[in-house]
């Protein structure tokens, strides 16, 4: 009787497993583990990226600006042919009104590296002055490869790192199929694919560094997280969306350790050191540093541009912000609104830091910046 009862139990378990296999569309993929699943989804994600790159992009063959491809190509031209101190300075050889660099120095260094790659195979595409409006098939193909390689070398490994850490935290991810869904959602994000691979952008670098920083913070590697996040911030200033969450979480953890002052000092030195290394060519003079900063915050474009779907653009139907208030006043309004809406999440993490709370804080602060910040 006892054996029969045990056999019935085993049969029920098998039936449940089989039912789960039938109901789970990922079963065939995830039964071998997370890494094989990641590899298969990554290959499909790469195929999608390549397919998007086969289609046209905005501004092609349309003077005088020629679209997003020309912007990235021009930055490679400038960084490759001029010394770093002239990259952000308006001059006879660098007209900032024509796709002037408006991202932090790490983007400029990335443009230089990719410029070397383009120059090796198609020198005319990055020649100073004569390459303006240059749109050869080879040049565009090489540019597509720089975006794709950035994804593969930075974004994809960062996603794998994050997923492995996230699964170890067990935030409601009990099955491998849950992990597969998360991998697919991140790697097949249509916004990132269309912007980067459709329009020659490199958001995959800053987002990859941010995701890696989040994973490092969740796995208690706070110093590594600080360096990675600082690099993300120095690649694209939009990474500042996550700054309050990182600040609150890391500071809150430091305050709960045995020697909080030492821990805060170590984090501070890592941040200062990372910024110093990235900004070194521009720390030689005040004017050089201010030239870079002025390019990072183009307030002259107004509180919103090209109908950005944030609070200021949406509410402008009722309140004509640009007509009623000066740019200086709108800067204050946007700063106050952004701080007020993201402050609760930051303070909560300082007072009671937690891994799950950190993830929610990242969501809340990014929404705050997106909705209320200037531009």
Short mmCIF file of C-alpha atoms in Angstrom, two decimals:
data_model
loop_
_atom_site.label_atom_id
_atom_site.label_comp_id
_atom_site.label_asym_id
_atom_site.label_seq_id
_atom_site.Cartn_x
_atom_site.Cartn_y
_atom_site.Cartn_z
CA UNK A 1 0.00 0.00 0.00
CA UNK A 2 2.81 2.35 0.88
CA UNK A 3 4.57 1.72 -2.43
CA UNK A 4 1.36 2.33 -4.38
CA UNK A 5 0.88 5.65 -2.58
CA UNK A 6 4.42 6.71 -3.39
CA UNK A 7 3.97 5.72 -7.07
CA UNK A 8 0.82 7.84 -7.27
CA UNK A 9 2.70 10.82 -5.85
CA UNK A 10 5.51 10.39 -8.39
CA UNK A 11 2.95 10.15 -11.21
CA UNK A 12 1.29 13.39 -10.05
CA UNK A 13 4.64 15.19 -9.99
CA UNK A 14 5.46 13.94 -13.50
CA UNK A 15 2.06 15.06 -14.74
CA UNK A 16 2.65 18.52 -13.30
CA UNK A 17 6.08 18.72 -14.95
CA UNK A 18 4.64 17.64 -18.28
CA UNK A 19 1.80 20.15 -17.94
CA UNK A 20 4.36 22.84 -17.22
CA UNK A 21 6.29 21.84 -20.33
CA UNK A 22 3.16 22.07 -22.45
CA UNK A 23 2.19 25.45 -21.02
CA UNK A 24 5.65 26.98 -21.03
CA UNK A 25 6.75 28.24 -24.49
CA UNK A 26 10.35 28.55 -23.23
CA UNK A 27 10.63 24.99 -21.90
CA UNK A 28 12.52 23.60 -24.89
CA UNK A 29 15.01 26.47 -24.61
CA UNK A 30 15.62 26.79 -20.87
CA UNK A 31 15.93 23.14 -19.91
CA UNK A 32 19.69 23.31 -20.58
CA UNK A 33 20.28 26.35 -18.33
CA UNK A 34 20.48 30.14 -18.38
CA UNK A 35 23.62 30.58 -20.49
CA UNK A 36 22.42 28.49 -23.47
CA UNK A 37 19.12 30.37 -23.27
CA UNK A 38 20.96 33.67 -23.31
CA UNK A 39 23.03 32.57 -26.30
CA UNK A 40 19.97 31.58 -28.35
CA UNK A 41 18.04 34.75 -27.53
CA UNK A 42 21.15 36.84 -28.20
CA UNK A 43 21.57 35.34 -31.68
CA UNK A 44 17.95 36.18 -32.48
CA UNK A 45 18.39 39.69 -31.04
CA UNK A 46 21.45 40.18 -33.26
CA UNK A 47 19.46 39.06 -36.29
CA UNK A 48 16.79 41.65 -35.50
CA UNK A 49 19.44 44.35 -35.13
CA UNK A 50 21.04 43.49 -38.45
CA UNK A 51 17.62 43.48 -40.12
CA UNK A 52 16.82 46.94 -38.79
CA UNK A 53 20.17 48.18 -40.10
CA UNK A 54 19.19 47.19 -43.63
CA UNK A 55 16.48 49.85 -43.75
CA UNK A 56 16.82 53.60 -44.49
CA UNK A 57 17.42 56.24 -41.80
CA UNK A 58 16.14 59.76 -41.33
CA UNK A 59 18.02 62.54 -43.11
CA UNK A 60 19.76 60.38 -45.69
CA UNK A 61 20.86 62.45 -48.72
CA UNK A 62 19.11 65.48 -47.23
CA UNK A 63 21.40 68.53 -46.92
CA UNK A 64 22.50 70.48 -45.04
CA UNK A 65 22.61 68.16 -41.97
CA UNK A 66 22.16 64.72 -43.61
CA UNK A 67 20.63 63.12 -40.50
CA UNK A 68 21.91 61.03 -37.62
CA UNK A 69 24.50 59.15 -39.64
CA UNK A 70 26.23 62.42 -40.49
CA UNK A 71 26.26 63.48 -36.83
CA UNK A 72 28.14 60.37 -35.70
CA UNK A 73 30.43 60.43 -38.75
CA UNK A 74 31.26 64.10 -38.17
CA UNK A 75 32.17 63.45 -34.53
CA UNK A 76 34.58 60.76 -35.70
CA UNK A 77 36.02 63.20 -38.22
CA UNK A 78 36.53 65.89 -35.58
CA UNK A 79 37.99 63.65 -32.84
CA UNK A 80 40.29 61.93 -35.31
CA UNK A 81 41.74 65.09 -36.86
CA UNK A 82 41.77 67.60 -33.98
CA UNK A 83 43.39 67.52 -30.51
CA UNK A 84 41.02 66.87 -27.57
CA UNK A 85 41.16 70.50 -26.39
CA UNK A 86 39.49 71.56 -29.67
CA UNK A 87 36.73 68.95 -29.75
CA UNK A 88 34.20 71.10 -27.86
CA UNK A 89 35.51 74.53 -28.87
CA UNK A 90 34.03 76.49 -31.75
CA UNK A 91 36.70 77.39 -34.32
CA UNK A 92 37.37 77.68 -38.03
CA UNK A 93 38.01 73.92 -38.17
CA UNK A 94 35.17 72.90 -35.83
CA UNK A 95 31.87 74.63 -36.48
CA UNK A 96 29.73 73.69 -33.48
CA UNK A 97 26.58 74.74 -35.30
CA UNK A 98 27.16 71.77 -37.60
CA UNK A 99 26.66 68.70 -35.41
CA UNK A 100 28.93 69.93 -32.63
CA UNK A 101 29.74 67.39 -29.92
CA UNK A 102 27.13 67.63 -27.17
CA UNK A 103 27.82 64.52 -25.10
CA UNK A 104 30.40 63.94 -22.31
CA UNK A 105 34.06 63.10 -23.08
CA UNK A 106 33.63 59.32 -23.05
CA UNK A 107 31.41 59.63 -26.12
CA UNK A 108 34.16 61.67 -27.78
CA UNK A 109 36.73 58.96 -27.01
CA UNK A 110 34.35 56.34 -28.39
CA UNK A 111 34.00 58.43 -31.57
CA UNK A 112 37.79 58.59 -31.84
CA UNK A 113 38.17 54.79 -31.55
CA UNK A 114 35.46 54.19 -34.12
CA UNK A 115 36.98 56.88 -36.31
CA UNK A 116 40.25 54.96 -36.36
CA UNK A 117 38.29 51.89 -37.49
CA UNK A 118 36.58 53.80 -40.31
CA UNK A 119 39.84 55.43 -41.40
CA UNK A 120 41.50 52.02 -41.74
CA UNK A 121 38.99 50.80 -44.33
CA UNK A 122 37.50 54.02 -45.77
CA UNK A 123 39.75 57.06 -45.12
CA UNK A 124 37.56 59.40 -47.17
CA UNK A 125 34.66 58.91 -44.75
CA UNK A 126 36.49 60.74 -41.93
CA UNK A 127 38.70 63.17 -43.85
CA UNK A 128 38.63 66.68 -42.37
CA UNK A 129 36.34 69.11 -44.28
CA UNK A 130 35.97 66.98 -47.43
CA UNK A 131 33.91 64.25 -45.77
CA UNK A 132 30.90 66.44 -44.94
CA UNK A 133 27.81 64.75 -46.36
CA UNK A 134 29.83 61.65 -47.25
CA UNK A 135 27.40 58.70 -47.56
CA UNK A 136 29.16 55.80 -49.23
CA UNK A 137 27.80 52.27 -48.88
CA UNK A 138 31.05 51.13 -47.25
CA UNK A 139 31.05 54.03 -44.81
CA UNK A 140 27.52 53.25 -43.64
CA UNK A 141 28.27 49.54 -43.42
CA UNK A 142 31.31 50.23 -41.24
CA UNK A 143 29.22 52.53 -39.04
CA UNK A 144 26.61 49.81 -38.63
CA UNK A 145 29.38 47.46 -37.50
CA UNK A 146 30.57 49.92 -34.85
CA UNK A 147 27.07 50.03 -33.35
CA UNK A 148 26.67 46.26 -33.51
CA UNK A 149 30.09 45.63 -31.96
CA UNK A 150 29.31 48.08 -29.15
CA UNK A 151 26.17 46.10 -28.41
CA UNK A 152 27.96 42.75 -28.41
CA UNK A 153 30.96 43.89 -26.38
CA UNK A 154 29.20 46.00 -23.75
CA UNK A 155 25.40 45.73 -23.65
CA UNK A 156 24.99 41.96 -24.09
CA UNK A 157 27.54 40.94 -21.40
CA UNK A 158 26.05 43.51 -19.03
CA UNK A 159 22.58 42.03 -19.52
CA UNK A 160 23.87 38.51 -18.81
CA UNK A 161 25.62 39.77 -15.67
CA UNK A 162 22.45 41.51 -14.48
CA UNK A 163 20.19 38.53 -15.18
CA UNK A 164 22.48 36.13 -13.30
CA UNK A 165 22.62 38.49 -10.31
CA UNK A 166 18.89 39.19 -10.44
CA UNK A 167 18.09 35.48 -10.49
CA UNK A 168 20.36 34.87 -7.51
CA UNK A 169 18.34 37.50 -5.61
CA UNK A 170 15.19 35.46 -6.39
CA UNK A 171 12.82 38.39 -6.91
CA UNK A 172 9.94 36.19 -8.00
CA UNK A 173 11.97 34.37 -10.66
CA UNK A 174 11.61 30.75 -9.63
CA UNK A 175 11.90 29.14 -13.07
CA UNK A 176 14.39 29.39 -15.89
CA UNK A 177 11.52 30.41 -18.16
CA UNK A 178 11.12 33.60 -16.12
CA UNK A 179 14.77 34.38 -16.76
CA UNK A 180 14.33 33.76 -20.48
CA UNK A 181 11.44 36.22 -20.61
CA UNK A 182 13.54 38.86 -18.87
CA UNK A 183 16.47 38.32 -21.23
CA UNK A 184 14.15 38.64 -24.23
CA UNK A 185 12.49 41.79 -22.89
CA UNK A 186 15.84 43.53 -22.41
CA UNK A 187 17.66 42.37 -25.54
CA UNK A 188 14.64 42.84 -27.81
CA UNK A 189 13.69 46.29 -26.53
CA UNK A 190 12.31 47.90 -29.72
CA UNK A 191 13.16 51.46 -28.67
CA UNK A 192 16.85 50.71 -28.18
CA UNK A 193 17.09 48.66 -31.37
CA UNK A 194 15.37 51.26 -33.56
CA UNK A 195 17.32 54.22 -32.17
CA UNK A 196 20.74 52.59 -32.14
CA UNK A 197 20.63 50.35 -35.18
CA UNK A 198 18.18 52.37 -37.21
CA UNK A 199 19.78 55.76 -36.56
CA UNK A 200 23.44 55.06 -35.74
CA UNK A 201 23.27 55.85 -32.02
CA UNK A 202 25.31 54.28 -29.19
CA UNK A 203 22.88 54.21 -26.26
CA UNK A 204 23.85 50.55 -25.85
CA UNK A 205 27.15 51.68 -24.33
CA UNK A 206 25.76 53.96 -21.63
CA UNK A 207 22.85 51.60 -20.91
CA UNK A 208 25.19 48.62 -20.81
CA UNK A 209 27.45 50.36 -18.30
CA UNK A 210 24.38 51.33 -16.24
CA UNK A 211 23.00 47.79 -16.22
CA UNK A 212 26.40 46.44 -15.21
CA UNK A 213 26.58 49.04 -12.42
CA UNK A 214 23.15 47.97 -11.16
CA UNK A 215 24.23 44.32 -11.15
CA UNK A 216 27.44 45.19 -9.32
CA UNK A 217 25.51 47.17 -6.70
CA UNK A 218 23.06 44.29 -6.17
CA UNK A 219 25.96 41.85 -5.73
CA UNK A 220 27.57 44.09 -3.05
CA UNK A 221 30.41 45.31 -5.31
CA UNK A 222 29.80 48.96 -4.47
CA UNK A 223 33.15 50.34 -5.65
CA UNK A 224 32.82 48.59 -9.00
CA UNK A 225 29.27 49.87 -9.29
CA UNK A 226 30.47 53.43 -8.66
CA UNK A 227 33.09 53.25 -11.40
CA UNK A 228 30.72 51.68 -13.93
CA UNK A 229 27.97 54.19 -13.25
CA UNK A 230 30.40 57.12 -13.49
CA UNK A 231 31.53 55.80 -16.87
CA UNK A 232 27.89 55.61 -17.98
CA UNK A 233 27.33 59.18 -16.80
CA UNK A 234 30.41 60.28 -18.73
CA UNK A 235 29.17 58.64 -21.89
CA UNK A 236 25.68 60.16 -22.02
CA UNK A 237 24.29 62.71 -19.61
CA UNK A 238 20.90 60.99 -19.73
CA UNK A 239 22.38 58.42 -17.36
CA UNK A 240 21.80 61.10 -14.71
CA UNK A 241 18.22 59.80 -14.65
CA UNK A 242 19.46 57.09 -12.29
CA UNK A 243 21.78 59.23 -10.15
CA UNK A 244 19.43 59.79 -7.15
CA UNK A 245 18.75 56.05 -6.87
CA UNK A 246 22.46 55.15 -6.97
CA UNK A 247 23.32 57.93 -4.54
CA UNK A 248 20.62 56.98 -2.03
CA UNK A 249 21.27 53.23 -2.17
CA UNK A 250 25.06 53.36 -1.94
CA UNK A 251 25.06 56.08 0.72
CA UNK A 252 22.44 54.22 2.75
CA UNK A 253 24.56 51.07 2.67
CA UNK A 254 27.67 52.98 3.70
CA UNK A 255 25.90 54.53 6.70
CA UNK A 256 25.02 51.07 7.99
CA UNK A 257 28.54 49.68 7.94
CA UNK A 258 31.01 49.53 10.80
CA UNK A 259 32.99 52.56 9.67
CA UNK A 260 30.59 54.71 7.59
CA UNK A 261 33.00 57.63 7.13
CA UNK A 262 35.65 55.34 5.61
CA UNK A 263 33.11 53.70 3.31
CA UNK A 264 31.78 57.05 2.08
CA UNK A 265 35.36 58.27 1.54
CA UNK A 266 36.21 55.22 -0.57
CA UNK A 267 33.15 55.70 -2.76
CA UNK A 268 33.89 59.41 -3.09
CA UNK A 269 37.47 58.74 -4.17
CA UNK A 270 36.31 56.23 -6.79
CA UNK A 271 33.85 58.75 -8.21
CA UNK A 272 36.34 61.62 -8.23
CA UNK A 273 39.08 59.41 -9.65
CA UNK A 274 36.89 58.13 -12.50
CA UNK A 275 35.75 61.62 -13.44
CA UNK A 276 39.33 62.91 -13.25
CA UNK A 277 40.60 60.24 -15.65
CA UNK A 278 37.79 60.82 -18.17
CA UNK A 279 37.95 64.62 -17.97
CA UNK A 280 41.76 64.89 -17.75
CA UNK A 281 42.28 66.70 -21.11
CA UNK A 282 39.77 69.36 -20.00
CA UNK A 283 40.98 69.89 -16.46
CA UNK A 284 44.04 71.79 -17.63
CA UNK A 285 42.10 75.05 -17.86
CA UNK A 286 38.82 76.46 -16.61
CA UNK A 287 37.78 77.56 -20.10
CA UNK A 288 38.24 74.07 -21.52
CA UNK A 289 36.08 72.50 -18.81
CA UNK A 290 33.37 75.17 -19.18
CA UNK A 291 33.36 74.64 -22.95
CA UNK A 292 32.47 70.98 -22.43
CA UNK A 293 29.84 71.76 -19.78
CA UNK A 294 28.16 74.34 -21.98
CA UNK A 295 27.74 71.71 -24.71
CA UNK A 296 26.17 69.22 -22.31
CA UNK A 297 23.29 71.50 -21.35
CA UNK A 298 21.89 73.20 -24.47
CA UNK A 299 19.30 75.31 -22.68
CA UNK A 300 18.89 77.54 -25.71
CA UNK A 301 16.80 74.79 -27.35
CA UNK A 302 13.99 75.45 -24.88
CA UNK A 303 12.14 73.49 -22.20
CA UNK A 304 11.21 70.82 -24.74
CA UNK A 305 12.15 70.15 -28.33
CA UNK A 306 10.46 68.36 -31.23
CA UNK A 307 7.38 67.54 -29.17
CA UNK A 308 9.08 65.40 -26.56
CA UNK A 309 6.27 63.61 -24.72
CA UNK A 310 7.05 64.89 -21.23
CA UNK A 311 5.06 66.99 -18.77
CA UNK A 312 6.12 70.33 -20.23
CA UNK A 313 5.17 69.45 -23.79
CA UNK A 314 1.87 67.82 -22.82
CA UNK A 315 0.79 70.65 -20.52
CA UNK A 316 1.76 73.29 -23.09
CA UNK A 317 -1.65 72.70 -24.65
CA UNK A 318 -3.07 74.61 -21.68
CA UNK A 319 -0.04 76.58 -20.43
CA UNK A 320 2.24 78.20 -23.00
CA UNK A 321 5.43 77.76 -20.97
CA UNK A 322 7.81 79.11 -23.60
CA UNK A 323 5.80 82.31 -24.04
CA UNK A 324 4.93 82.99 -20.40
CA UNK A 325 8.32 82.35 -18.77
CA UNK A 326 11.97 82.94 -19.53
CA UNK A 327 14.44 80.11 -20.04
CA UNK A 328 16.00 80.87 -16.65
CA UNK A 329 12.62 80.54 -14.90
CA UNK A 330 11.82 77.32 -16.73
CA UNK A 331 15.18 75.89 -15.70
CA UNK A 332 14.27 76.51 -12.06
CA UNK A 333 10.77 75.05 -12.53
CA UNK A 334 12.09 71.89 -14.14
CA UNK A 335 14.84 71.43 -11.56
CA UNK A 336 12.39 71.87 -8.67
CA UNK A 337 9.82 69.49 -10.18
CA UNK A 338 12.45 66.85 -10.90
CA UNK A 339 13.96 67.01 -7.41
CA UNK A 340 10.58 67.01 -5.64
CA UNK A 341 9.38 63.92 -7.50
CA UNK A 342 12.57 61.86 -7.19
CA UNK A 343 13.51 62.93 -3.65
CA UNK A 344 11.19 60.48 -1.81
CA UNK A 345 12.80 57.45 -3.47
CA UNK A 346 16.30 58.72 -2.77
CA UNK A 347 15.57 59.52 0.89
CA UNK A 348 13.84 56.17 1.39
CA UNK A 349 16.95 54.35 0.17
CA UNK A 350 19.22 56.41 2.42
CA UNK A 351 17.06 55.53 5.43
CA UNK A 352 16.36 51.90 4.53
CA UNK A 353 18.46 50.63 1.62
CA UNK A 354 17.41 47.35 0.06
CA UNK A 355 18.02 45.59 -3.24
CA UNK A 356 14.36 45.56 -4.20
CA UNK A 357 13.90 49.16 -3.08
CA UNK A 358 16.90 50.16 -5.17
CA UNK A 359 15.28 48.72 -8.30
CA UNK A 360 12.06 50.60 -7.58
CA UNK A 361 14.05 53.77 -6.94
CA UNK A 362 15.72 53.41 -10.35
CA UNK A 363 12.28 53.25 -11.94
CA UNK A 364 10.89 56.20 -9.98
CA UNK A 365 13.82 58.54 -10.49
CA UNK A 366 14.07 57.78 -14.21
CA UNK A 367 10.39 58.63 -14.58
CA UNK A 368 10.94 61.86 -12.66
CA UNK A 369 13.75 62.96 -14.95
CA UNK A 370 11.93 61.92 -18.09
CA UNK A 371 8.74 63.76 -17.20
CA UNK A 372 10.04 66.93 -15.57
CA UNK A 373 13.67 67.63 -16.46
CA UNK A 374 14.70 70.33 -18.93
CA UNK A 375 14.82 68.75 -22.42
#
